[in-house]
PDB file of C-alpha atoms in Angstrom:
ATOM      1  CA  MET A   1      30.026   0.735  10.047  1.00  0.00           C
ATOM      2  CA  GLU A   2      26.331  -0.139   8.745  1.00  0.00           C
ATOM      3  CA  THR A   3      25.690   0.150   5.115  1.00  0.00           C
ATOM      4  CA  GLY A   4      21.846   0.212   6.239  1.00  0.00           C
ATOM      5  CA  VAL A   5      20.902  -1.860   2.938  1.00  0.00           C
ATOM      6  CA  PRO A   6      21.276  -5.666   3.981  1.00  0.00           C
ATOM      7  CA  SER A   7      20.509  -7.661   1.488  1.00  0.00           C
ATOM      8  CA  THR A   8      18.188  -9.721   3.063  1.00  0.00           C
ATOM      9  CA  GLY A   9      16.074  -9.985   6.005  1.00  0.00           C
ATOM     10  CA  ASN A  10      14.864  -6.945   8.564  1.00  0.00           C
ATOM     11  CA  LEU A  11      16.122  -3.503   6.990  1.00  0.00           C
ATOM     12  CA  SER A  12      17.589  -0.766   9.325  1.00  0.00           C
ATOM     13  CA  HIS A  13      16.156   2.164  10.482  1.00  0.00           C
ATOM     14  CA  ASP A  14      18.803   3.582   8.540  1.00  0.00           C
ATOM     15  CA  ALA A  15      17.284   2.004   5.188  1.00  0.00           C
ATOM     16  CA  CYS A  16      14.460   1.668   6.170  1.00  0.00           C
ATOM     17  CA  TRP A  17      14.422   6.076   6.436  1.00  0.00           C
ATOM     18  CA  GLU A  18      16.454   5.771   2.860  1.00  0.00           C
ATOM     19  CA  LEU A  19      13.732   3.753   1.366  1.00  0.00           C
ATOM     20  CA  LEU A  20      11.519   6.404   3.038  1.00  0.00           C
ATOM     21  CA  ALA A  21      13.323   9.495   1.509  1.00  0.00           C
ATOM     22  CA  ALA A  22      13.202   8.122  -2.250  1.00  0.00           C
ATOM     23  CA  GLY A  23       9.168   7.368  -1.522  1.00  0.00           C
ATOM     24  CA  ILE A  24       6.576   9.423  -2.065  1.00  0.00           C
ATOM     25  CA  VAL A  25       3.048   7.938  -1.907  1.00  0.00           C
ATOM     26  CA  GLY A  26       2.478   5.287   1.054  1.00  0.00           C
ATOM     27  CA  ARG A  27      -0.591   3.938   1.893  1.00  0.00           C
ATOM     28  CA  LEU A  28      -2.318   5.137   5.327  1.00  0.00           C
ATOM     29  CA  ALA A  29      -4.316   2.649   8.094  1.00  0.00           C
ATOM     30  CA  LEU A  30      -6.260   4.164  10.704  1.00  0.00           C
ATOM     31  CA  VAL A  31      -9.138   2.884  13.295  1.00  0.00           C
ATOM     32  CA  VAL A  32     -12.528   4.774  12.015  1.00  0.00           C
ATOM     33  CA  ASP A  33     -15.596   3.335  14.479  1.00  0.00           C
ATOM     34  CA  GLY A  34     -13.584   0.438  15.079  1.00  0.00           C
ATOM     35  CA  HIS A  35     -12.869  -0.930  11.345  1.00  0.00           C
ATOM     36  CA  PRO A  36      -9.638  -0.062   9.175  1.00  0.00           C
ATOM     37  CA  GLU A  37     -10.271   2.474   6.843  1.00  0.00           C
ATOM     38  CA  ILE A  38      -7.284   2.127   4.154  1.00  0.00           C
ATOM     39  CA  PHE A  39      -5.945   5.214   1.823  1.00  0.00           C
ATOM     40  CA  PRO A  40      -2.828   6.208  -0.366  1.00  0.00           C
ATOM     41  CA  VAL A  41      -1.288   9.212   0.530  1.00  0.00           C
ATOM     42  CA  ASN A  42       1.456  11.160  -1.321  1.00  0.00           C
ATOM     43  CA  TYR A  43       4.388  12.527   1.299  1.00  0.00           C
ATOM     44  CA  VAL A  44       7.186  13.947   2.102  1.00  0.00           C
ATOM     45  CA  LEU A  45      10.159  13.233   5.162  1.00  0.00           C
ATOM     46  CA  GLU A  46       9.761  16.582   7.313  1.00  0.00           C
ATOM     47  CA  ARG A  47      11.975  16.907  10.620  1.00  0.00           C
ATOM     48  CA  GLY A  48      11.591  13.507  10.502  1.00  0.00           C
ATOM     49  CA  SER A  49       8.234  13.199   9.733  1.00  0.00           C
ATOM     50  CA  ILE A  50       5.948  12.115   7.632  1.00  0.00           C
ATOM     51  CA  VAL A  51       3.840  14.346   6.301  1.00  0.00           C
ATOM     52  CA  PHE A  52       1.319  13.729   3.936  1.00  0.00           C
ATOM     53  CA  ARG A  53      -2.336  16.480   2.769  1.00  0.00           C
ATOM     54  CA  THR A  54      -5.923  15.074   2.958  1.00  0.00           C
ATOM     55  CA  ALA A  55      -9.582  15.975   2.576  1.00  0.00           C
ATOM     56  CA  ARG A  56     -10.923  12.726   4.272  1.00  0.00           C
ATOM     57  CA  GLY A  57     -11.988  11.450   7.573  1.00  0.00           C
ATOM     58  CA  ALA A  58     -12.401  15.601   8.762  1.00  0.00           C
ATOM     59  CA  LYS A  59     -13.425  14.346  11.933  1.00  0.00           C
ATOM     60  CA  LEU A  60     -10.707  12.243  13.211  1.00  0.00           C
ATOM     61  CA  TRP A  61      -7.903  14.974  12.277  1.00  0.00           C
ATOM     62  CA  GLU A  62      -9.538  17.403  13.918  1.00  0.00           C
ATOM     63  CA  ALA A  63      -9.173  15.378  16.900  1.00  0.00           C
ATOM     64  CA  GLU A  64      -6.948  16.245  19.262  1.00  0.00           C
ATOM     65  CA  ALA A  65      -5.786  13.061  20.641  1.00  0.00           C
ATOM     66  CA  ASP A  66      -3.076  10.813  19.086  1.00  0.00           C
ATOM     67  CA  GLU A  67      -4.286   9.118  16.855  1.00  0.00           C
ATOM     68  CA  PRO A  68      -2.618   6.339  16.336  1.00  0.00           C
ATOM     69  CA  ALA A  69      -1.620   4.679  13.156  1.00  0.00           C
ATOM     70  CA  ALA A  70       0.428   2.666  10.938  1.00  0.00           C
ATOM     71  CA  PHE A  71       2.480   4.086   7.412  1.00  0.00           C
ATOM     72  CA  GLU A  72       2.772   1.208   4.581  1.00  0.00           C
ATOM     73  CA  ILE A  73       5.536   1.362   1.679  1.00  0.00           C
ATOM     74  CA  ASP A  74       6.832  -1.287  -0.165  1.00  0.00           C
ATOM     75  CA  GLY A  75       8.861  -2.455  -4.092  1.00  0.00           C
ATOM     76  CA  TYR A  76      10.472  -4.442  -6.017  1.00  0.00           C
ATOM     77  CA  ASP A  77      13.085  -4.581  -7.443  1.00  0.00           C
ATOM     78  CA  PRO A  78      13.502  -6.685 -10.203  1.00  0.00           C
ATOM     79  CA  ARG A  79      17.373  -6.238 -10.747  1.00  0.00           C
ATOM     80  CA  GLN A  80      18.577  -8.395  -7.313  1.00  0.00           C
ATOM     81  CA  GLU A  81      14.576 -10.149  -7.536  1.00  0.00           C
ATOM     82  CA  GLU A  82      13.635  -9.043  -3.539  1.00  0.00           C
ATOM     83  CA  ALA A  83      10.680  -6.762  -2.631  1.00  0.00           C
ATOM     84  CA  TRP A  84      10.825  -4.950  -0.051  1.00  0.00           C
ATOM     85  CA  SER A  85       9.122  -3.105   2.371  1.00  0.00           C
ATOM     86  CA  VAL A  86       8.808  -0.323   5.624  1.00  0.00           C
ATOM     87  CA  VAL A  87       6.145   0.277   7.239  1.00  0.00           C
ATOM     88  CA  ALA A  88       5.787   3.132  11.002  1.00  0.00           C
ATOM     89  CA  LYS A  89       3.770   3.157  13.295  1.00  0.00           C
ATOM     90  CA  GLY A  90       3.148   6.504  15.698  1.00  0.00           C
ATOM     91  CA  GLY A  91       0.714   9.305  15.568  1.00  0.00           C
ATOM     92  CA  LEU A  92      -1.394  11.726  13.773  1.00  0.00           C
ATOM     93  CA  ALA A  93      -1.237  15.551  14.625  1.00  0.00           C
ATOM     94  CA  VAL A  94      -2.982  17.744  12.697  1.00  0.00           C
ATOM     95  CA  ILE A  95       0.032  20.681  10.968  1.00  0.00           C
ATOM     96  CA  SER A  96      -1.694  24.409  11.661  1.00  0.00           C
ATOM     97  CA  SER A  97       1.006  26.308  11.854  1.00  0.00           C
ATOM     98  CA  GLN A  98       1.178  28.167   8.088  1.00  0.00           C
ATOM     99  CA  GLU A  99       5.444  28.075   9.191  1.00  0.00           C
ATOM    100  CA  GLU A 100       5.383  23.650   8.883  1.00  0.00           C
ATOM    101  CA  LYS A 101       3.192  23.689   5.258  1.00  0.00           C
ATOM    102  CA  ASP A 102       4.471  25.706   4.003  1.00  0.00           C
ATOM    103  CA  ALA A 103       8.416  23.999   4.545  1.00  0.00           C
ATOM    104  CA  ALA A 104       5.942  21.284   3.123  1.00  0.00           C
ATOM    105  CA  ASP A 105       5.545  23.050   0.593  1.00  0.00           C
ATOM    106  CA  ALA A 106       8.338  23.362  -0.306  1.00  0.00           C
ATOM    107  CA  LEU A 107       9.583  19.546  -0.229  1.00  0.00           C
ATOM    108  CA  HIS A 108       7.077  19.539  -3.004  1.00  0.00           C
ATOM    109  CA  LEU A 109       4.474  17.982  -1.010  1.00  0.00           C
ATOM    110  CA  GLU A 110       1.305  18.099  -3.749  1.00  0.00           C
ATOM    111  CA  PRO A 111      -2.323  15.500  -1.859  1.00  0.00           C
ATOM    112  CA  TRP A 112      -2.889  11.739  -3.601  1.00  0.00           C
ATOM    113  CA  GLN A 113      -6.059  13.096  -4.880  1.00  0.00           C
ATOM    114  CA  PRO A 114      -4.954  16.579  -6.912  1.00  0.00           C
ATOM    115  CA  GLY A 115      -7.697  19.750  -5.931  1.00  0.00           C
ATOM    116  CA  VAL A 116      -8.222  19.187  -2.694  1.00  0.00           C
ATOM    117  CA  LYS A 117      -6.670  21.164  -0.346  1.00  0.00           C
ATOM    118  CA  GLY A 118      -7.840  19.390   2.576  1.00  0.00           C
ATOM    119  CA  HIS A 119      -5.182  18.566   6.352  1.00  0.00           C
ATOM    120  CA  TYR A 120      -1.560  18.665   6.415  1.00  0.00           C
ATOM    121  CA  ILE A 121      -1.052  16.059   8.615  1.00  0.00           C
ATOM    122  CA  ARG A 122       2.070  14.418  10.963  1.00  0.00           C
ATOM    123  CA  LEU A 123       3.113  11.263  11.156  1.00  0.00           C
ATOM    124  CA  THR A 124       5.247  10.702  13.480  1.00  0.00           C
ATOM    125  CA  PRO A 125       6.730   6.706  13.938  1.00  0.00           C
ATOM    126  CA  ARG A 126       7.191   5.665  17.025  1.00  0.00           C
ATOM    127  CA  ALA A 127       8.498   1.828  15.383  1.00  0.00           C
ATOM    128  CA  LEU A 128      10.247   1.815  12.198  1.00  0.00           C
ATOM    129  CA  THR A 129      10.497  -1.624  10.958  1.00  0.00           C
ATOM    130  CA  GLY A 130      11.697  -2.693   7.561  1.00  0.00           C
ATOM    131  CA  ARG A 131      11.691  -6.129   5.543  1.00  0.00           C
ATOM    132  CA  ARG A 132      13.390  -7.624   2.054  1.00  0.00           C
ATOM    133  CA  PHE A 133      13.466 -10.688   0.718  1.00  0.00           C
ATOM    134  CA  LYS A 134      13.942 -12.725  -2.739  1.00  0.00           C
ATOM    135  CA  VAL A 135      10.859 -13.249  -4.292  1.00  0.00           C
ATOM    136  CA  ASN A 136      10.317 -17.082  -5.196  1.00  0.00           C
ATOM    137  CA  ARG A 137       8.530 -15.957  -8.668  1.00  0.00           C
ATOM    138  CA  PRO A 138      11.361 -13.302 -10.156  1.00  0.00           C
ATOM    139  CA  ASP A 139       8.777 -13.916 -13.050  1.00  0.00           C
ATOM    140  CA  LEU A 140       5.260 -13.212 -12.188  1.00  0.00           C
ATOM    141  CA  TRP A 141       6.902 -10.089 -10.179  1.00  0.00           C
ATOM    142  CA  ASN A 142       8.827  -8.893 -12.944  1.00  0.00           C
ATOM    143  CA  THR A 143       5.539  -9.061 -15.143  1.00  0.00           C
ATOM    144  CA  ARG A 144       2.234  -9.107 -13.637  1.00  0.00           C
ATOM    145  CA  ALA A 145       4.312  -6.601 -11.163  1.00  0.00           C
ATOM    146  CA  ASN A 146       4.632  -3.636 -13.755  1.00  0.00           C
ATOM    147  CA  ASP A 147       1.929  -4.746 -16.240  1.00  0.00           C
ATOM    148  CA  ALA A 148      -0.524  -3.199 -12.518  1.00  0.00           C
ATOM    149  CA  ARG A 149       2.109  -0.617 -11.785  1.00  0.00           C
ATOM    150  CA  ARG A 150       3.060   0.760 -14.464  1.00  0.00           C
ATOM    151  CA  SER A 151       0.561   0.749 -17.092  1.00  0.00           C
ATOM    152  CA  SER A 152      -2.983  -0.934 -16.122  1.00  0.00           C
ATOM    153  CA  PHE A 153      -4.952   1.015 -19.178  1.00  0.00           C
ATOM    154  CA  GLU A 154      -2.871  -0.703 -21.118  1.00  0.00           C
TER     155      GLU A 154
ATOM    156  CA  MET B   1     -22.377  -0.438 -22.955  1.00  0.00           C
ATOM    157  CA  GLU B   2     -20.009   0.769 -20.051  1.00  0.00           C
ATOM    158  CA  THR B   3     -16.378  -0.109 -20.197  1.00  0.00           C
ATOM    159  CA  GLY B   4     -15.271   0.135 -17.204  1.00  0.00           C
ATOM    160  CA  VAL B   5     -12.797   3.047 -17.780  1.00  0.00           C
ATOM    161  CA  PRO B   6     -13.451   6.447 -17.097  1.00  0.00           C
ATOM    162  CA  SER B   7     -10.519   8.565 -18.231  1.00  0.00           C
ATOM    163  CA  THR B   8     -10.628  10.107 -14.501  1.00  0.00           C
ATOM    164  CA  GLY B   9     -12.138  10.065 -10.980  1.00  0.00           C
ATOM    165  CA  ASN B  10     -14.476   6.955  -9.437  1.00  0.00           C
ATOM    166  CA  LEU B  11     -13.750   4.259 -10.929  1.00  0.00           C
ATOM    167  CA  SER B  12     -16.491   1.413 -11.757  1.00  0.00           C
ATOM    168  CA  HIS B  13     -16.766  -2.155 -10.244  1.00  0.00           C
ATOM    169  CA  ASP B  14     -15.746  -3.760 -12.938  1.00  0.00           C
ATOM    170  CA  ALA B  15     -12.893  -1.309 -13.129  1.00  0.00           C
ATOM    171  CA  CYS B  16     -11.885  -2.018  -9.258  1.00  0.00           C
ATOM    172  CA  TRP B  17     -11.713  -5.414 -10.363  1.00  0.00           C
ATOM    173  CA  GLU B  18      -9.957  -5.509 -13.171  1.00  0.00           C
ATOM    174  CA  LEU B  19      -7.485  -3.647 -11.743  1.00  0.00           C
ATOM    175  CA  LEU B  20      -7.347  -5.784  -8.481  1.00  0.00           C
ATOM    176  CA  ALA B  21      -6.812  -9.195 -11.512  1.00  0.00           C
ATOM    177  CA  ALA B  22      -3.769  -7.594 -12.946  1.00  0.00           C
ATOM    178  CA  GLY B  23      -1.896  -7.120  -9.966  1.00  0.00           C
ATOM    179  CA  ILE B  24       0.228  -9.361  -7.489  1.00  0.00           C
ATOM    180  CA  VAL B  25       0.631  -7.528  -4.455  1.00  0.00           C
ATOM    181  CA  GLY B  26      -1.381  -5.148  -1.822  1.00  0.00           C
ATOM    182  CA  ARG B  27      -2.321  -4.109   1.962  1.00  0.00           C
ATOM    183  CA  LEU B  28      -4.100  -5.035   3.853  1.00  0.00           C
ATOM    184  CA  ALA B  29      -5.162  -3.107   7.735  1.00  0.00           C
ATOM    185  CA  LEU B  30      -5.921  -4.549  10.376  1.00  0.00           C
ATOM    186  CA  VAL B  31      -7.054  -3.624  13.624  1.00  0.00           C
ATOM    187  CA  VAL B  32      -5.196  -4.778  16.423  1.00  0.00           C
ATOM    188  CA  ASP B  33      -5.930  -4.068  20.155  1.00  0.00           C
ATOM    189  CA  GLY B  34      -7.758  -1.211  18.768  1.00  0.00           C
ATOM    190  CA  HIS B  35      -4.526   0.010  16.607  1.00  0.00           C
ATOM    191  CA  PRO B  36      -3.839   0.097  13.004  1.00  0.00           C
ATOM    192  CA  GLU B  37      -2.166  -2.564  11.438  1.00  0.00           C
ATOM    193  CA  ILE B  38      -0.839  -2.935   8.652  1.00  0.00           C
ATOM    194  CA  PHE B  39       0.629  -4.791   5.904  1.00  0.00           C
ATOM    195  CA  PRO B  40       1.588  -5.552   2.340  1.00  0.00           C
ATOM    196  CA  VAL B  41       0.388  -9.121   0.814  1.00  0.00           C
ATOM    197  CA  ASN B  42       0.771 -11.223  -2.189  1.00  0.00           C
ATOM    198  CA  TYR B  43      -2.581 -11.921  -4.076  1.00  0.00           C
ATOM    199  CA  VAL B  44      -4.996 -13.831  -6.335  1.00  0.00           C
ATOM    200  CA  LEU B  45      -8.686 -13.276  -6.885  1.00  0.00           C
ATOM    201  CA  GLU B  46     -10.144 -17.300  -6.593  1.00  0.00           C
ATOM    202  CA  ARG B  47     -14.027 -17.752  -6.803  1.00  0.00           C
ATOM    203  CA  GLY B  48     -14.941 -13.581  -7.036  1.00  0.00           C
ATOM    204  CA  SER B  49     -13.059 -13.126  -2.984  1.00  0.00           C
ATOM    205  CA  ILE B  50      -8.990 -11.769  -2.873  1.00  0.00           C
ATOM    206  CA  VAL B  51      -6.964 -14.816  -1.249  1.00  0.00           C
ATOM    207  CA  PHE B  52      -3.801 -14.677   0.511  1.00  0.00           C
ATOM    208  CA  ARG B  53      -1.372 -16.305   2.342  1.00  0.00           C
ATOM    209  CA  THR B  54      -0.003 -15.431   6.254  1.00  0.00           C
ATOM    210  CA  ALA B  55       2.293 -16.231   8.996  1.00  0.00           C
ATOM    211  CA  ARG B  56       1.455 -13.220  10.873  1.00  0.00           C
ATOM    212  CA  GLY B  57      -1.398 -12.075  12.979  1.00  0.00           C
ATOM    213  CA  ALA B  58      -2.433 -16.240  13.684  1.00  0.00           C
ATOM    214  CA  LYS B  59      -4.065 -14.934  16.960  1.00  0.00           C
ATOM    215  CA  LEU B  60      -6.720 -13.044  14.268  1.00  0.00           C
ATOM    216  CA  TRP B  61      -6.816 -15.597  11.893  1.00  0.00           C
ATOM    217  CA  GLU B  62      -8.293 -18.135  14.418  1.00  0.00           C
ATOM    218  CA  ALA B  63     -11.175 -15.832  15.517  1.00  0.00           C
ATOM    219  CA  GLU B  64     -13.951 -16.485  14.399  1.00  0.00           C
ATOM    220  CA  ALA B  65     -15.813 -13.979  14.172  1.00  0.00           C
ATOM    221  CA  ASP B  66     -15.830 -11.680  10.491  1.00  0.00           C
ATOM    222  CA  GLU B  67     -12.821 -10.054  11.052  1.00  0.00           C
ATOM    223  CA  PRO B  68     -13.370  -6.756   9.283  1.00  0.00           C
ATOM    224  CA  ALA B  69     -10.373  -5.543   7.278  1.00  0.00           C
ATOM    225  CA  ALA B  70      -9.405  -3.410   4.484  1.00  0.00           C
ATOM    226  CA  PHE B  71      -7.285  -3.607   1.028  1.00  0.00           C
ATOM    227  CA  GLU B  72      -5.530  -1.876  -0.634  1.00  0.00           C
ATOM    228  CA  ILE B  73      -4.211  -1.369  -4.012  1.00  0.00           C
ATOM    229  CA  ASP B  74      -2.630   1.383  -6.407  1.00  0.00           C
ATOM    230  CA  GLY B  75      -0.240   2.285  -9.261  1.00  0.00           C
ATOM    231  CA  TYR B  76       0.483   4.985 -11.146  1.00  0.00           C
ATOM    232  CA  ASP B  77       0.378   4.979 -15.600  1.00  0.00           C
ATOM    233  CA  PRO B  78       2.737   7.134 -16.761  1.00  0.00           C
ATOM    234  CA  ARG B  79       1.138   7.632 -20.231  1.00  0.00           C
ATOM    235  CA  GLN B  80      -1.821   9.106 -18.826  1.00  0.00           C
ATOM    236  CA  GLU B  81       0.194  10.880 -16.263  1.00  0.00           C
ATOM    237  CA  GLU B  82      -2.656   9.426 -13.739  1.00  0.00           C
ATOM    238  CA  ALA B  83      -3.029   7.389 -10.373  1.00  0.00           C
ATOM    239  CA  TRP B  84      -5.016   4.840  -9.134  1.00  0.00           C
ATOM    240  CA  SER B  85      -6.861   3.283  -6.021  1.00  0.00           C
ATOM    241  CA  VAL B  86      -8.328   0.581  -5.520  1.00  0.00           C
ATOM    242  CA  VAL B  87     -10.008   0.057  -2.212  1.00  0.00           C
ATOM    243  CA  ALA B  88     -11.925  -3.302  -0.721  1.00  0.00           C
ATOM    244  CA  LYS B  89     -13.145  -3.384   3.246  1.00  0.00           C
ATOM    245  CA  GLY B  90     -15.250  -6.940   3.727  1.00  0.00           C
ATOM    246  CA  GLY B  91     -14.916  -9.826   5.964  1.00  0.00           C
ATOM    247  CA  LEU B  92     -11.498 -12.237   6.651  1.00  0.00           C
ATOM    248  CA  ALA B  93     -12.313 -15.860   6.764  1.00  0.00           C
ATOM    249  CA  VAL B  94      -9.634 -18.945   7.719  1.00  0.00           C
ATOM    250  CA  ILE B  95      -9.513 -21.277   4.848  1.00  0.00           C
ATOM    251  CA  SER B  96      -9.361 -24.500   5.747  1.00  0.00           C
ATOM    252  CA  SER B  97     -10.314 -26.562   3.075  1.00  0.00           C
ATOM    253  CA  GLN B  98      -7.107 -28.525   1.363  1.00  0.00           C
ATOM    254  CA  GLU B  99      -9.445 -28.390  -1.960  1.00  0.00           C
ATOM    255  CA  GLU B 100      -9.938 -24.394  -1.526  1.00  0.00           C
ATOM    256  CA  LYS B 101      -5.922 -23.920  -0.929  1.00  0.00           C
ATOM    257  CA  ASP B 102      -5.038 -26.165  -3.979  1.00  0.00           C
ATOM    258  CA  ALA B 103      -6.938 -23.912  -6.302  1.00  0.00           C
ATOM    259  CA  ALA B 104      -5.597 -20.508  -4.659  1.00  0.00           C
ATOM    260  CA  ASP B 105      -1.438 -22.495  -5.587  1.00  0.00           C
ATOM    261  CA  ALA B 106      -3.017 -23.204  -9.205  1.00  0.00           C
ATOM    262  CA  LEU B 107      -3.924 -19.728  -8.963  1.00  0.00           C
ATOM    263  CA  HIS B 108       0.292 -19.225  -8.605  1.00  0.00           C
ATOM    264  CA  LEU B 109      -0.347 -17.370  -4.875  1.00  0.00           C
ATOM    265  CA  GLU B 110       2.774 -16.856  -3.209  1.00  0.00           C
ATOM    266  CA  PRO B 111       2.739 -15.449   0.341  1.00  0.00           C
ATOM    267  CA  TRP B 112       4.903 -12.251   0.697  1.00  0.00           C
ATOM    268  CA  GLN B 113       7.328 -13.686   2.594  1.00  0.00           C
ATOM    269  CA  PRO B 114       8.986 -16.857   1.277  1.00  0.00           C
ATOM    270  CA  GLY B 115       9.130 -20.270   3.030  1.00  0.00           C
ATOM    271  CA  VAL B 116       6.161 -18.785   5.420  1.00  0.00           C
ATOM    272  CA  LYS B 117       3.896 -21.160   4.693  1.00  0.00           C
ATOM    273  CA  GLY B 118       1.738 -19.694   7.782  1.00  0.00           C
ATOM    274  CA  HIS B 119      -2.410 -18.860   7.097  1.00  0.00           C
ATOM    275  CA  TYR B 120      -4.745 -19.126   3.866  1.00  0.00           C
ATOM    276  CA  ILE B 121      -7.031 -16.184   4.355  1.00  0.00           C
ATOM    277  CA  ARG B 122      -9.333 -15.131   2.372  1.00  0.00           C
ATOM    278  CA  LEU B 123     -11.292 -11.853   2.091  1.00  0.00           C
ATOM    279  CA  THR B 124     -14.973 -11.114   0.628  1.00  0.00           C
ATOM    280  CA  PRO B 125     -15.065  -7.588  -0.366  1.00  0.00           C
ATOM    281  CA  ARG B 126     -17.967  -5.902   0.592  1.00  0.00           C
ATOM    282  CA  ALA B 127     -17.100  -2.745  -0.599  1.00  0.00           C
ATOM    283  CA  LEU B 128     -14.888  -2.019  -3.926  1.00  0.00           C
ATOM    284  CA  THR B 129     -14.060   1.557  -4.908  1.00  0.00           C
ATOM    285  CA  GLY B 130     -11.700   3.203  -7.322  1.00  0.00           C
ATOM    286  CA  ARG B 131     -10.076   6.544  -7.838  1.00  0.00           C
ATOM    287  CA  ARG B 132      -8.104   7.232 -11.039  1.00  0.00           C
ATOM    288  CA  PHE B 133      -7.423  10.641 -11.327  1.00  0.00           C
ATOM    289  CA  LYS B 134      -4.788  12.846 -13.684  1.00  0.00           C
ATOM    290  CA  VAL B 135      -1.632  14.180 -10.924  1.00  0.00           C
ATOM    291  CA  ASN B 136      -0.606  17.140 -11.016  1.00  0.00           C
ATOM    292  CA  ARG B 137       3.458  16.686 -11.283  1.00  0.00           C
ATOM    293  CA  PRO B 138       3.421  14.033 -14.068  1.00  0.00           C
ATOM    294  CA  ASP B 139       7.341  14.830 -12.798  1.00  0.00           C
ATOM    295  CA  LEU B 140       7.876  13.218  -9.656  1.00  0.00           C
ATOM    296  CA  TRP B 141       5.926  10.829  -9.870  1.00  0.00           C
ATOM    297  CA  ASN B 142       7.586   9.730 -13.320  1.00  0.00           C
ATOM    298  CA  THR B 143      10.833   9.865 -11.512  1.00  0.00           C
ATOM    299  CA  ARG B 144      10.815   8.995  -7.819  1.00  0.00           C
ATOM    300  CA  ALA B 145       8.155   6.637  -7.928  1.00  0.00           C
ATOM    301  CA  ASN B 146       9.841   4.370 -10.904  1.00  0.00           C
ATOM    302  CA  ASP B 147      13.070   4.705  -9.217  1.00  0.00           C
ATOM    303  CA  ALA B 148      12.046   4.595  -5.376  1.00  0.00           C
ATOM    304  CA  ARG B 149       8.992   1.319  -7.111  1.00  0.00           C
ATOM    305  CA  ARG B 150      11.899  -0.923  -9.491  1.00  0.00           C
ATOM    306  CA  SER B 151      14.882  -0.107  -8.361  1.00  0.00           C
ATOM    307  CA  SER B 152      15.136   1.410  -4.663  1.00  0.00           C
ATOM    308  CA  PHE B 153      18.895  -0.029  -3.904  1.00  0.00           C
ATOM    309  CA  GLU B 154      20.611   1.089  -6.665  1.00  0.00           C
TER     310      GLU B 154
END
């Protein structure tokens, strides 16, 4: 019976989903006019896919094609002195059904930037990979990482 | 005299650099064979650019061309109930000079995955943008965000 959480190395498929389920912010990477775009999104998991709302890149969302995207989350566990990351790759699809939008809203989906309604987008992962490893310099991670993430404007 | 830290909205150039200077982990987005790639990197600021080490995408780093890239950091300030993000876009260049590598090492640059020496890469931002705003649901951010980032494997 696999626990889903090896102490270090590649993460199992289940461990990746567990981490995705625990998070609220990820970063989406897209190709726009041949150039990489990256931006943070709030997301929820719904029906085995990653759902988010955004007002950005309207041209892209209007495309009928299955736009290729990569989505990333990461974190640091100070007690284990371990960093981890999960990357999901797949195609994007615009959600047009009100029922599906309501399902996402019921899971407390909020857009990264409040007040902007935008589009509801679904990323269905075709590939899901994750890594976890001991960091070399926990002193840096414990201080600077937490400073940056928790109280950058002191 | 601009403080660099408006209470909400777009961040000044100086505020973006301050946040970059305080962070240790960002995410790099690239285009590889027409598809977006995204992965976390540890980084330092050196000579006005973002420097990181990676073993990934060797083919890409060997290219002489100025590969377009986008780099992102974000965070949440629980006391202000504000989220923020910074995105830097620019070209990538491989660092071959030992002197420049030593300068990065002196700033405590470590690769995201320990033990992997890889390449030293420099991203010189041509565009730098940042946002900061009040979140709609601080309860979600305070609990789930911190759970995910600080102690995901409890």
